[in-house]
Amino acid sequence: MSRVIAVLGGTGPEGFGLALRWTQAGETVIIGSRNAKRAQDAAEKIRQKVGPQARISGQENVAACAGADLLVLTIPFEGHAALLKQLKPAIRPGSIVVDTTVPLAASVGGRASRTLGVWQGSAAQETAELVPQGVPVVAAFQNVAADLLNSDGPVDCDVIVCSDDAEASQAVRSLAAKIPGVRAIDGGKLENARIVEQIAALLIGLNIRHKGHSGIRITGLPPTAYNP
Ligand SMILES: NC(=O)c1ccc[n+]([C@@H]2O[C@H](COP(=O)([O-])OP(=O)(O)OC[C@H]3O[C@@H](n4cnc5c(N)ncnc54)[C@H](OP(=O)(O)O)[C@@H]3O)[C@@H](O)[C@H]2O)c1
């Protein structure tokens, strides 16, 4: 059964791009924002692009969360913990929380090509401490450039999906694979998110150095590893 997806912070480039791709794939998506009007405007932009059949709407973050059962965090690290505390009472049992956050030093005025040390090990592991008990957290999409998601072509990037919950990981891999060009790979436990988040900082540094929109491809695994 298909889940309703709330993209929290979906007014920004990363969340907007994911919401666009999933709406194009026929999923039901709610864009979340701190401001309901901003969320509705972003949803309208996607409707204009996808067409009247698009199942897309926009709401304030907590309302978006309450109306969905697959919650995708696409906000900068500086707002991460505060937003999760605000969302916690609205997270429905049975929901999955997907974290795309990279804890960039830019969050505290540092460089975008460096990360901050997070006590729990990674932004995604911090999320796991802040969601209601029993709600699985999945780390994914940290290495997918917003520019690629918002382009018209396929996305030349693999998505490494990390979670301690096998079913939730599988659900998110299926969703990732709905984005043309993306191959979703089971990246093992949630603790591996700390490595995947670091790769994102490296990619940002490469983009600055070479002026591009880099991504990653994992080679050499058996074909089954690339199937959701
Ligand atoms: N950009 C990329 O290429 C890329 C790639 C991979 C992963 N990511 C990760 O995806 C996340 C979003 O990236 P982005 O570039 O789209 O970020 P962004 O534009 O800085 O922020 C996204 C949205 O988050 C909301 N927001 C901003 N500050 C907030 C705060 N303090 N508290 C709550 N909400 C806040 C804003 O929405 P409202 O003002 O409407 O609430 C904003 O439109 C980040 O964690 C980033 O590391 C980004």
PDB file of C-alpha atoms and ligand atoms in Angstrom:
ATOM      1  CA  MET A   1       0.000   0.000   0.000  1.00  0.00           C
ATOM      2  CA  SER A   2       1.319   3.400  -0.999  1.00  0.00           C
ATOM      3  CA  ARG A   3       2.085   5.821   1.840  1.00  0.00           C
ATOM      4  CA  VAL A   4       1.274   9.531   1.912  1.00  0.00           C
ATOM      5  CA  ILE A   5       4.613  11.372   1.831  1.00  0.00           C
ATOM      6  CA  ALA A   6       5.190  14.621   3.764  1.00  0.00           C
ATOM      7  CA  VAL A   7       8.322  16.476   2.654  1.00  0.00           C
ATOM      8  CA  LEU A   8       9.107  18.754   5.594  1.00  0.00           C
ATOM      9  CA  GLY A   9      11.062  21.795   4.444  1.00  0.00           C
ATOM     10  CA  GLY A  10       9.914  20.952   0.898  1.00  0.00           C
ATOM     11  CA  THR A  11      10.033  24.638  -0.061  1.00  0.00           C
ATOM     12  CA  GLY A  12      13.847  24.350  -0.297  1.00  0.00           C
ATOM     13  CA  PRO A  13      15.636  22.924  -3.347  1.00  0.00           C
ATOM     14  CA  GLU A  14      16.271  19.401  -2.011  1.00  0.00           C
ATOM     15  CA  GLY A  15      12.761  18.784  -0.669  1.00  0.00           C
ATOM     16  CA  PHE A  16      11.134  20.472  -3.651  1.00  0.00           C
ATOM     17  CA  GLY A  17      13.077  18.248  -6.050  1.00  0.00           C
ATOM     18  CA  LEU A  18      12.140  15.066  -4.182  1.00  0.00           C
ATOM     19  CA  ALA A  19       8.480  16.154  -3.975  1.00  0.00           C
ATOM     20  CA  LEU A  20       8.515  16.908  -7.706  1.00  0.00           C
ATOM     21  CA  ARG A  21       9.986  13.521  -8.637  1.00  0.00           C
ATOM     22  CA  TRP A  22       7.587  11.558  -6.426  1.00  0.00           C
ATOM     23  CA  THR A  23       4.568  13.535  -7.648  1.00  0.00           C
ATOM     24  CA  GLN A  24       5.675  12.793 -11.209  1.00  0.00           C
ATOM     25  CA  ALA A  25       5.797   9.103 -10.222  1.00  0.00           C
ATOM     26  CA  GLY A  26       2.137   9.263  -9.079  1.00  0.00           C
ATOM     27  CA  GLU A  27       2.754   9.367  -5.310  1.00  0.00           C
ATOM     28  CA  THR A  28       0.615  11.463  -2.948  1.00  0.00           C
ATOM     29  CA  VAL A  29       2.801  14.227  -1.524  1.00  0.00           C
ATOM     30  CA  ILE A  30       2.309  17.017   1.036  1.00  0.00           C
ATOM     31  CA  ILE A  31       4.902  19.797   1.101  1.00  0.00           C
ATOM     32  CA  GLY A  32       5.618  21.036   4.614  1.00  0.00           C
ATOM     33  CA  SER A  33       6.889  24.466   5.617  1.00  0.00           C
ATOM     34  CA  ARG A  34       6.974  26.706   8.681  1.00  0.00           C
ATOM     35  CA  ASN A  35       4.539  28.813   6.679  1.00  0.00           C
ATOM     36  CA  ALA A  36       1.406  27.224   5.155  1.00  0.00           C
ATOM     37  CA  LYS A  37       1.244  29.743   2.295  1.00  0.00           C
ATOM     38  CA  ARG A  38       4.844  29.027   1.254  1.00  0.00           C
ATOM     39  CA  ALA A  39       4.025  25.308   1.250  1.00  0.00           C
ATOM     40  CA  GLN A  40       0.904  25.850  -0.860  1.00  0.00           C
ATOM     41  CA  ASP A  41       2.824  28.001  -3.343  1.00  0.00           C
ATOM     42  CA  ALA A  42       5.494  25.295  -3.721  1.00  0.00           C
ATOM     43  CA  ALA A  43       2.779  22.646  -4.206  1.00  0.00           C
ATOM     44  CA  GLU A  44       1.136  24.804  -6.863  1.00  0.00           C
ATOM     45  CA  LYS A  45       4.448  25.098  -8.734  1.00  0.00           C
ATOM     46  CA  ILE A  46       4.684  21.310  -8.814  1.00  0.00           C
ATOM     47  CA  ARG A  47       1.063  20.993  -9.977  1.00  0.00           C
ATOM     48  CA  GLN A  48       1.831  23.413 -12.840  1.00  0.00           C
ATOM     49  CA  LYS A  49       4.790  21.250 -13.849  1.00  0.00           C
ATOM     50  CA  VAL A  50       3.171  17.821 -13.455  1.00  0.00           C
ATOM     51  CA  GLY A  51      -0.417  18.569 -14.497  1.00  0.00           C
ATOM     52  CA  PRO A  52      -3.884  18.572 -12.935  1.00  0.00           C
ATOM     53  CA  GLN A  53      -3.689  14.874 -12.011  1.00  0.00           C
ATOM     54  CA  ALA A  54      -0.851  15.637  -9.541  1.00  0.00           C
ATOM     55  CA  ARG A  55      -1.633  14.543  -5.972  1.00  0.00           C
ATOM     56  CA  ILE A  56       0.246  17.373  -4.268  1.00  0.00           C
ATOM     57  CA  SER A  57      -0.707  19.839  -1.526  1.00  0.00           C
ATOM     58  CA  GLY A  58       1.046  22.146   0.921  1.00  0.00           C
ATOM     59  CA  GLN A  59       0.613  22.623   4.676  1.00  0.00           C
ATOM     60  CA  GLU A  60       2.416  23.906   7.743  1.00  0.00           C
ATOM     61  CA  ASN A  61       4.980  21.274   8.891  1.00  0.00           C
ATOM     62  CA  VAL A  62       3.035  19.813  11.848  1.00  0.00           C
ATOM     63  CA  ALA A  63      -0.204  19.550   9.833  1.00  0.00           C
ATOM     64  CA  ALA A  64       1.718  17.950   6.951  1.00  0.00           C
ATOM     65  CA  CYS A  65       3.238  15.432   9.358  1.00  0.00           C
ATOM     66  CA  ALA A  66      -0.165  14.596  10.868  1.00  0.00           C
ATOM     67  CA  GLY A  67      -1.585  13.855   7.417  1.00  0.00           C
ATOM     68  CA  ALA A  68       1.174  11.510   6.242  1.00  0.00           C
ATOM     69  CA  ASP A  69       2.908   8.286   7.202  1.00  0.00           C
ATOM     70  CA  LEU A  70       6.224   8.704   5.400  1.00  0.00           C
ATOM     71  CA  LEU A  71       7.969  11.827   6.665  1.00  0.00           C
ATOM     72  CA  VAL A  72      10.994  13.147   4.808  1.00  0.00           C
ATOM     73  CA  LEU A  73      13.178  15.704   6.614  1.00  0.00           C
ATOM     74  CA  THR A  74      14.691  18.194   4.156  1.00  0.00           C
ATOM     75  CA  ILE A  75      15.653  21.067   6.436  1.00  0.00           C
ATOM     76  CA  PRO A  76      19.109  22.397   7.329  1.00  0.00           C
ATOM     77  CA  PHE A  77      20.846  20.884  10.362  1.00  0.00           C
ATOM     78  CA  GLU A  78      20.399  24.039  12.451  1.00  0.00           C
ATOM     79  CA  GLY A  79      16.625  23.446  12.517  1.00  0.00           C
ATOM     80  CA  HIS A  80      16.772  19.653  12.784  1.00  0.00           C
ATOM     81  CA  ALA A  81      16.338  18.953  16.520  1.00  0.00           C
ATOM     82  CA  ALA A  82      13.870  21.806  17.099  1.00  0.00           C
ATOM     83  CA  LEU A  83      11.617  20.691  14.234  1.00  0.00           C
ATOM     84  CA  LEU A  84      11.664  17.054  15.377  1.00  0.00           C
ATOM     85  CA  LYS A  85      10.604  18.095  18.896  1.00  0.00           C
ATOM     86  CA  GLN A  86       7.753  20.085  17.378  1.00  0.00           C
ATOM     87  CA  LEU A  87       6.692  17.201  15.119  1.00  0.00           C
ATOM     88  CA  LYS A  88       6.945  14.422  17.719  1.00  0.00           C
ATOM     89  CA  PRO A  89       3.332  14.549  19.020  1.00  0.00           C
ATOM     90  CA  ALA A  90       2.009  14.578  15.422  1.00  0.00           C
ATOM     91  CA  ILE A  91       3.982  11.547  14.176  1.00  0.00           C
ATOM     92  CA  ARG A  92       1.469   8.738  13.639  1.00  0.00           C
ATOM     93  CA  PRO A  93       2.259   5.190  14.832  1.00  0.00           C
ATOM     94  CA  GLY A  94       3.434   3.094  11.888  1.00  0.00           C
ATOM     95  CA  SER A  95       5.095   6.080  10.207  1.00  0.00           C
ATOM     96  CA  ILE A  96       8.583   6.009   8.723  1.00  0.00           C
ATOM     97  CA  VAL A  97      10.931   8.992   9.129  1.00  0.00           C
ATOM     98  CA  VAL A  98      13.453   9.543   6.333  1.00  0.00           C
ATOM     99  CA  ASP A  99      16.378  11.845   7.049  1.00  0.00           C
ATOM    100  CA  THR A 100      18.267  13.551   4.206  1.00  0.00           C
ATOM    101  CA  THR A 101      20.115  15.951   6.512  1.00  0.00           C
ATOM    102  CA  VAL A 102      23.839  16.589   6.248  1.00  0.00           C
ATOM    103  CA  PRO A 103      25.206  18.274   9.406  1.00  0.00           C
ATOM    104  CA  LEU A 104      27.203  20.892   7.524  1.00  0.00           C
ATOM    105  CA  ALA A 105      29.480  23.305   9.344  1.00  0.00           C
ATOM    106  CA  ALA A 106      27.673  26.008   7.342  1.00  0.00           C
ATOM    107  CA  SER A 107      24.873  25.583   9.918  1.00  0.00           C
ATOM    108  CA  VAL A 108      27.069  27.406  12.438  1.00  0.00           C
ATOM    109  CA  GLY A 109      28.781  29.788  10.027  1.00  0.00           C
ATOM    110  CA  GLY A 110      31.499  27.373   8.860  1.00  0.00           C
ATOM    111  CA  ARG A 111      32.239  25.844   5.475  1.00  0.00           C
ATOM    112  CA  ALA A 112      29.680  23.843   3.464  1.00  0.00           C
ATOM    113  CA  SER A 113      32.448  21.365   2.606  1.00  0.00           C
ATOM    114  CA  ARG A 114      32.960  20.429   6.285  1.00  0.00           C
ATOM    115  CA  THR A 115      30.667  18.628   8.687  1.00  0.00           C
ATOM    116  CA  LEU A 116      29.983  19.159  12.366  1.00  0.00           C
ATOM    117  CA  GLY A 117      30.576  16.449  14.958  1.00  0.00           C
ATOM    118  CA  VAL A 118      27.172  15.160  16.071  1.00  0.00           C
ATOM    119  CA  TRP A 119      27.179  13.529  19.508  1.00  0.00           C
ATOM    120  CA  GLN A 120      24.985  10.616  18.353  1.00  0.00           C
ATOM    121  CA  GLY A 121      27.269   9.933  15.347  1.00  0.00           C
ATOM    122  CA  SER A 122      25.164  11.461  12.563  1.00  0.00           C
ATOM    123  CA  ALA A 123      22.143  13.671  11.956  1.00  0.00           C
ATOM    124  CA  ALA A 124      20.070  10.533  11.255  1.00  0.00           C
ATOM    125  CA  GLN A 125      21.088   8.941  14.572  1.00  0.00           C
ATOM    126  CA  GLU A 126      20.107  12.152  16.337  1.00  0.00           C
ATOM    127  CA  THR A 127      16.716  11.840  14.636  1.00  0.00           C
ATOM    128  CA  ALA A 128      16.379   8.284  15.956  1.00  0.00           C
ATOM    129  CA  GLU A 129      16.668   9.694  19.493  1.00  0.00           C
ATOM    130  CA  LEU A 130      14.007  12.317  18.879  1.00  0.00           C
ATOM    131  CA  VAL A 131      11.175  10.355  17.221  1.00  0.00           C
ATOM    132  CA  PRO A 132       8.540   8.421  19.211  1.00  0.00           C
ATOM    133  CA  GLN A 133       9.618   4.946  20.290  1.00  0.00           C
ATOM    134  CA  GLY A 134       9.048   2.318  17.596  1.00  0.00           C
ATOM    135  CA  VAL A 135       9.106   4.768  14.675  1.00  0.00           C
ATOM    136  CA  PRO A 136      11.847   3.624  12.283  1.00  0.00           C
ATOM    137  CA  VAL A 137      14.362   6.128  10.929  1.00  0.00           C
ATOM    138  CA  VAL A 138      15.911   5.716   7.498  1.00  0.00           C
ATOM    139  CA  ALA A 139      18.870   7.785   6.266  1.00  0.00           C
ATOM    140  CA  ALA A 140      18.882   8.416   2.503  1.00  0.00           C
ATOM    141  CA  PHE A 141      19.297  10.969  -0.337  1.00  0.00           C
ATOM    142  CA  GLN A 142      22.178  12.896   1.340  1.00  0.00           C
ATOM    143  CA  ASN A 143      24.271  12.511  -1.825  1.00  0.00           C
ATOM    144  CA  VAL A 144      21.621  13.509  -4.371  1.00  0.00           C
ATOM    145  CA  ALA A 145      22.153  17.091  -5.570  1.00  0.00           C
ATOM    146  CA  ALA A 146      19.036  19.248  -5.594  1.00  0.00           C
ATOM    147  CA  ASP A 147      20.053  20.604  -9.020  1.00  0.00           C
ATOM    148  CA  LEU A 148      19.787  17.111 -10.478  1.00  0.00           C
ATOM    149  CA  LEU A 149      16.409  16.452  -8.807  1.00  0.00           C
ATOM    150  CA  ASN A 150      15.077  19.724 -10.214  1.00  0.00           C
ATOM    151  CA  SER A 151      16.413  19.121 -13.731  1.00  0.00           C
ATOM    152  CA  ASP A 152      14.331  17.464 -16.432  1.00  0.00           C
ATOM    153  CA  GLY A 153      16.679  14.529 -16.979  1.00  0.00           C
ATOM    154  CA  PRO A 154      17.403  11.343 -15.060  1.00  0.00           C
ATOM    155  CA  VAL A 155      19.332  11.644 -11.799  1.00  0.00           C
ATOM    156  CA  ASP A 156      22.853  10.263 -12.205  1.00  0.00           C
ATOM    157  CA  CYS A 157      23.331   9.103  -8.607  1.00  0.00           C
ATOM    158  CA  ASP A 158      22.934   6.035  -6.412  1.00  0.00           C
ATOM    159  CA  VAL A 159      21.130   6.353  -3.095  1.00  0.00           C
ATOM    160  CA  ILE A 160      22.590   4.480  -0.140  1.00  0.00           C
ATOM    161  CA  VAL A 161      19.793   3.651   2.306  1.00  0.00           C
ATOM    162  CA  CYS A 162      20.686   3.004   5.955  1.00  0.00           C
ATOM    163  CA  SER A 163      18.305   1.853   8.682  1.00  0.00           C
ATOM    164  CA  ASP A 164      18.013  -0.537  11.604  1.00  0.00           C
ATOM    165  CA  ASP A 165      14.541  -1.514  10.326  1.00  0.00           C
ATOM    166  CA  ALA A 166      14.628  -3.815   7.283  1.00  0.00           C
ATOM    167  CA  GLU A 167      11.020  -3.170   6.193  1.00  0.00           C
ATOM    168  CA  ALA A 168      11.366   0.607   6.438  1.00  0.00           C
ATOM    169  CA  SER A 169      14.626   0.447   4.489  1.00  0.00           C
ATOM    170  CA  GLN A 170      12.921  -1.590   1.780  1.00  0.00           C
ATOM    171  CA  ALA A 171       9.999   0.876   1.558  1.00  0.00           C
ATOM    172  CA  VAL A 172      12.405   3.797   1.128  1.00  0.00           C
ATOM    173  CA  ARG A 173      14.508   1.917  -1.435  1.00  0.00           C
ATOM    174  CA  SER A 174      11.343   1.333  -3.499  1.00  0.00           C
ATOM    175  CA  LEU A 175      10.529   5.030  -3.287  1.00  0.00           C
ATOM    176  CA  ALA A 176      14.073   6.081  -4.238  1.00  0.00           C
ATOM    177  CA  ALA A 177      13.991   3.789  -7.264  1.00  0.00           C
ATOM    178  CA  LYS A 178      10.936   5.680  -8.575  1.00  0.00           C
ATOM    179  CA  ILE A 179      13.281   8.575  -9.400  1.00  0.00           C
ATOM    180  CA  PRO A 180      14.567   7.952 -12.942  1.00  0.00           C
ATOM    181  CA  GLY A 181      18.293   7.136 -12.945  1.00  0.00           C
ATOM    182  CA  VAL A 182      18.500   6.382  -9.215  1.00  0.00           C
ATOM    183  CA  ARG A 183      19.573   2.965  -8.001  1.00  0.00           C
ATOM    184  CA  ALA A 184      18.805   2.374  -4.331  1.00  0.00           C
ATOM    185  CA  ILE A 185      21.298   0.258  -2.401  1.00  0.00           C
ATOM    186  CA  ASP A 186      20.848  -1.258   1.055  1.00  0.00           C
ATOM    187  CA  GLY A 187      23.587   0.476   3.049  1.00  0.00           C
ATOM    188  CA  GLY A 188      23.071  -1.519   6.247  1.00  0.00           C
ATOM    189  CA  LYS A 189      22.548  -0.112   9.705  1.00  0.00           C
ATOM    190  CA  LEU A 190      21.598   3.449  10.561  1.00  0.00           C
ATOM    191  CA  GLU A 191      25.043   4.025  12.071  1.00  0.00           C
ATOM    192  CA  ASN A 192      26.451   3.944   8.505  1.00  0.00           C
ATOM    193  CA  ALA A 193      24.649   7.248   7.916  1.00  0.00           C
ATOM    194  CA  ARG A 194      27.635   8.971   9.513  1.00  0.00           C
ATOM    195  CA  ILE A 195      29.779   7.860   6.559  1.00  0.00           C
ATOM    196  CA  VAL A 196      27.148   8.709   3.928  1.00  0.00           C
ATOM    197  CA  GLU A 197      26.692  12.190   5.443  1.00  0.00           C
ATOM    198  CA  GLN A 198      30.466  12.771   5.230  1.00  0.00           C
ATOM    199  CA  ILE A 199      30.446  11.802   1.538  1.00  0.00           C
ATOM    200  CA  ALA A 200      27.923  14.597   0.950  1.00  0.00           C
ATOM    201  CA  ALA A 201      30.383  17.157   2.336  1.00  0.00           C
ATOM    202  CA  LEU A 202      33.055  15.771  -0.009  1.00  0.00           C
ATOM    203  CA  LEU A 203      30.667  16.111  -2.978  1.00  0.00           C
ATOM    204  CA  ILE A 204      29.949  19.735  -2.044  1.00  0.00           C
ATOM    205  CA  GLY A 205      33.709  20.413  -2.002  1.00  0.00           C
ATOM    206  CA  LEU A 206      34.051  18.765  -5.438  1.00  0.00           C
ATOM    207  CA  ASN A 207      31.160  20.852  -6.785  1.00  0.00           C
ATOM    208  CA  ILE A 208      32.851  24.048  -5.593  1.00  0.00           C
ATOM    209  CA  ARG A 209      36.266  23.001  -6.984  1.00  0.00           C
ATOM    210  CA  HIS A 210      35.038  21.747 -10.367  1.00  0.00           C
ATOM    211  CA  LYS A 211      31.787  23.707 -10.724  1.00  0.00           C
ATOM    212  CA  GLY A 212      29.416  20.758 -11.139  1.00  0.00           C
ATOM    213  CA  HIS A 213      26.661  18.708  -9.521  1.00  0.00           C
ATOM    214  CA  SER A 214      28.454  15.532  -8.498  1.00  0.00           C
ATOM    215  CA  GLY A 215      26.838  12.328  -7.304  1.00  0.00           C
ATOM    216  CA  ILE A 216      27.983   8.792  -6.499  1.00  0.00           C
ATOM    217  CA  ARG A 217      27.779   5.439  -8.250  1.00  0.00           C
ATOM    218  CA  ILE A 218      28.635   2.216  -6.418  1.00  0.00           C
ATOM    219  CA  THR A 219      30.149  -0.402  -8.731  1.00  0.00           C
ATOM    220  CA  GLY A 220      30.951  -4.079  -8.471  1.00  0.00           C
ATOM    221  CA  LEU A 221      27.967  -5.402  -6.503  1.00  0.00           C
ATOM    222  CA  PRO A 222      25.795  -8.252  -7.817  1.00  0.00           C
ATOM    223  CA  PRO A 223      22.722  -7.079  -9.809  1.00  0.00           C
ATOM    224  CA  THR A 224      20.386  -7.960  -6.907  1.00  0.00           C
ATOM    225  CA  ALA A 225      22.055  -5.254  -4.772  1.00  0.00           C
ATOM    226  CA  TYR A 226      20.736  -2.592  -7.147  1.00  0.00           C
ATOM    227  CA  ASN A 227      17.107  -3.763  -6.988  1.00  0.00           C
ATOM    228  CA  PRO A 228      14.915  -2.230  -4.338  1.00  0.00           C
TER     229      PRO A 228
HETATM  230  N1  LIG B   1      20.669  21.120  -1.562  1.00  0.00           N
HETATM  231  C1  LIG B   1      21.203  19.951  -1.889  1.00  0.00           C
HETATM  232  O1  LIG B   1      21.727  19.749  -3.005  1.00  0.00           O
HETATM  233  C2  LIG B   1      21.177  18.813  -0.906  1.00  0.00           C
HETATM  234  C3  LIG B   1      21.626  17.537  -1.297  1.00  0.00           C
HETATM  235  C4  LIG B   1      21.558  16.477  -0.395  1.00  0.00           C
HETATM  236  C5  LIG B   1      21.076  16.695   0.893  1.00  0.00           C
HETATM  237  N2  LIG B   1      20.655  17.943   1.261  1.00  0.00           N
HETATM  238  C6  LIG B   1      20.152  18.143   2.625  1.00  0.00           C
HETATM  239  O2  LIG B   1      18.766  18.430   2.526  1.00  0.00           O
HETATM  240  C7  LIG B   1      18.398  19.397   3.495  1.00  0.00           C
HETATM  241  C8  LIG B   1      17.714  20.562   2.789  1.00  0.00           C
HETATM  242  O3  LIG B   1      18.619  21.146   1.881  1.00  0.00           O
HETATM  243  P1  LIG B   1      18.223  22.482   1.107  1.00  0.00           P
HETATM  244  O4  LIG B   1      19.390  22.886   0.312  1.00  0.00           O
HETATM  245  O5  LIG B   1      16.900  22.305   0.426  1.00  0.00           O
HETATM  246  O6  LIG B   1      18.074  23.476   2.377  1.00  0.00           O
HETATM  247  P2  LIG B   1      17.483  24.932   2.580  1.00  0.00           P
HETATM  248  O7  LIG B   1      17.015  25.522   1.293  1.00  0.00           O
HETATM  249  O8  LIG B   1      18.465  25.696   3.390  1.00  0.00           O
HETATM  250  O9  LIG B   1      16.242  24.625   3.531  1.00  0.00           O
HETATM  251  C9  LIG B   1      15.123  23.882   3.121  1.00  0.00           C
HETATM  252  C10 LIG B   1      13.893  24.433   3.819  1.00  0.00           C
HETATM  253  O10 LIG B   1      14.000  24.222   5.219  1.00  0.00           O
HETATM  254  C11 LIG B   1      13.250  25.220   5.904  1.00  0.00           C
HETATM  255  N3  LIG B   1      14.092  25.743   6.975  1.00  0.00           N
HETATM  256  C12 LIG B   1      15.184  26.551   6.866  1.00  0.00           C
HETATM  257  N4  LIG B   1      15.715  26.789   8.077  1.00  0.00           N
HETATM  258  C13 LIG B   1      14.929  26.140   8.973  1.00  0.00           C
HETATM  259  C14 LIG B   1      14.944  26.024  10.385  1.00  0.00           C
HETATM  260  N5  LIG B   1      15.898  26.603  11.123  1.00  0.00           N
HETATM  261  N6  LIG B   1      13.970  25.285  10.972  1.00  0.00           N
HETATM  262  C15 LIG B   1      13.009  24.669  10.235  1.00  0.00           C
HETATM  263  N7  LIG B   1      12.938  24.763   8.902  1.00  0.00           N
HETATM  264  C16 LIG B   1      13.894  25.472   8.278  1.00  0.00           C
HETATM  265  C17 LIG B   1      12.898  26.297   4.884  1.00  0.00           C
HETATM  266  O11 LIG B   1      11.521  26.154   4.599  1.00  0.00           O
HETATM  267  P3  LIG B   1      10.395  27.147   5.197  1.00  0.00           P
HETATM  268  O12 LIG B   1      11.053  28.479   5.394  1.00  0.00           O
HETATM  269  O13 LIG B   1       9.383  27.155   4.106  1.00  0.00           O
HETATM  270  O14 LIG B   1       9.950  26.503   6.458  1.00  0.00           O
HETATM  271  C18 LIG B   1      13.698  25.931   3.658  1.00  0.00           C
HETATM  272  O15 LIG B   1      13.042  26.223   2.445  1.00  0.00           O
HETATM  273  C19 LIG B   1      19.675  19.781   4.252  1.00  0.00           C
HETATM  274  O16 LIG B   1      19.754  19.092   5.474  1.00  0.00           O
HETATM  275  C20 LIG B   1      20.774  19.342   3.312  1.00  0.00           C
HETATM  276  O17 LIG B   1      21.950  18.968   4.012  1.00  0.00           O
HETATM  277  C21 LIG B   1      20.683  18.995   0.393  1.00  0.00           C
END
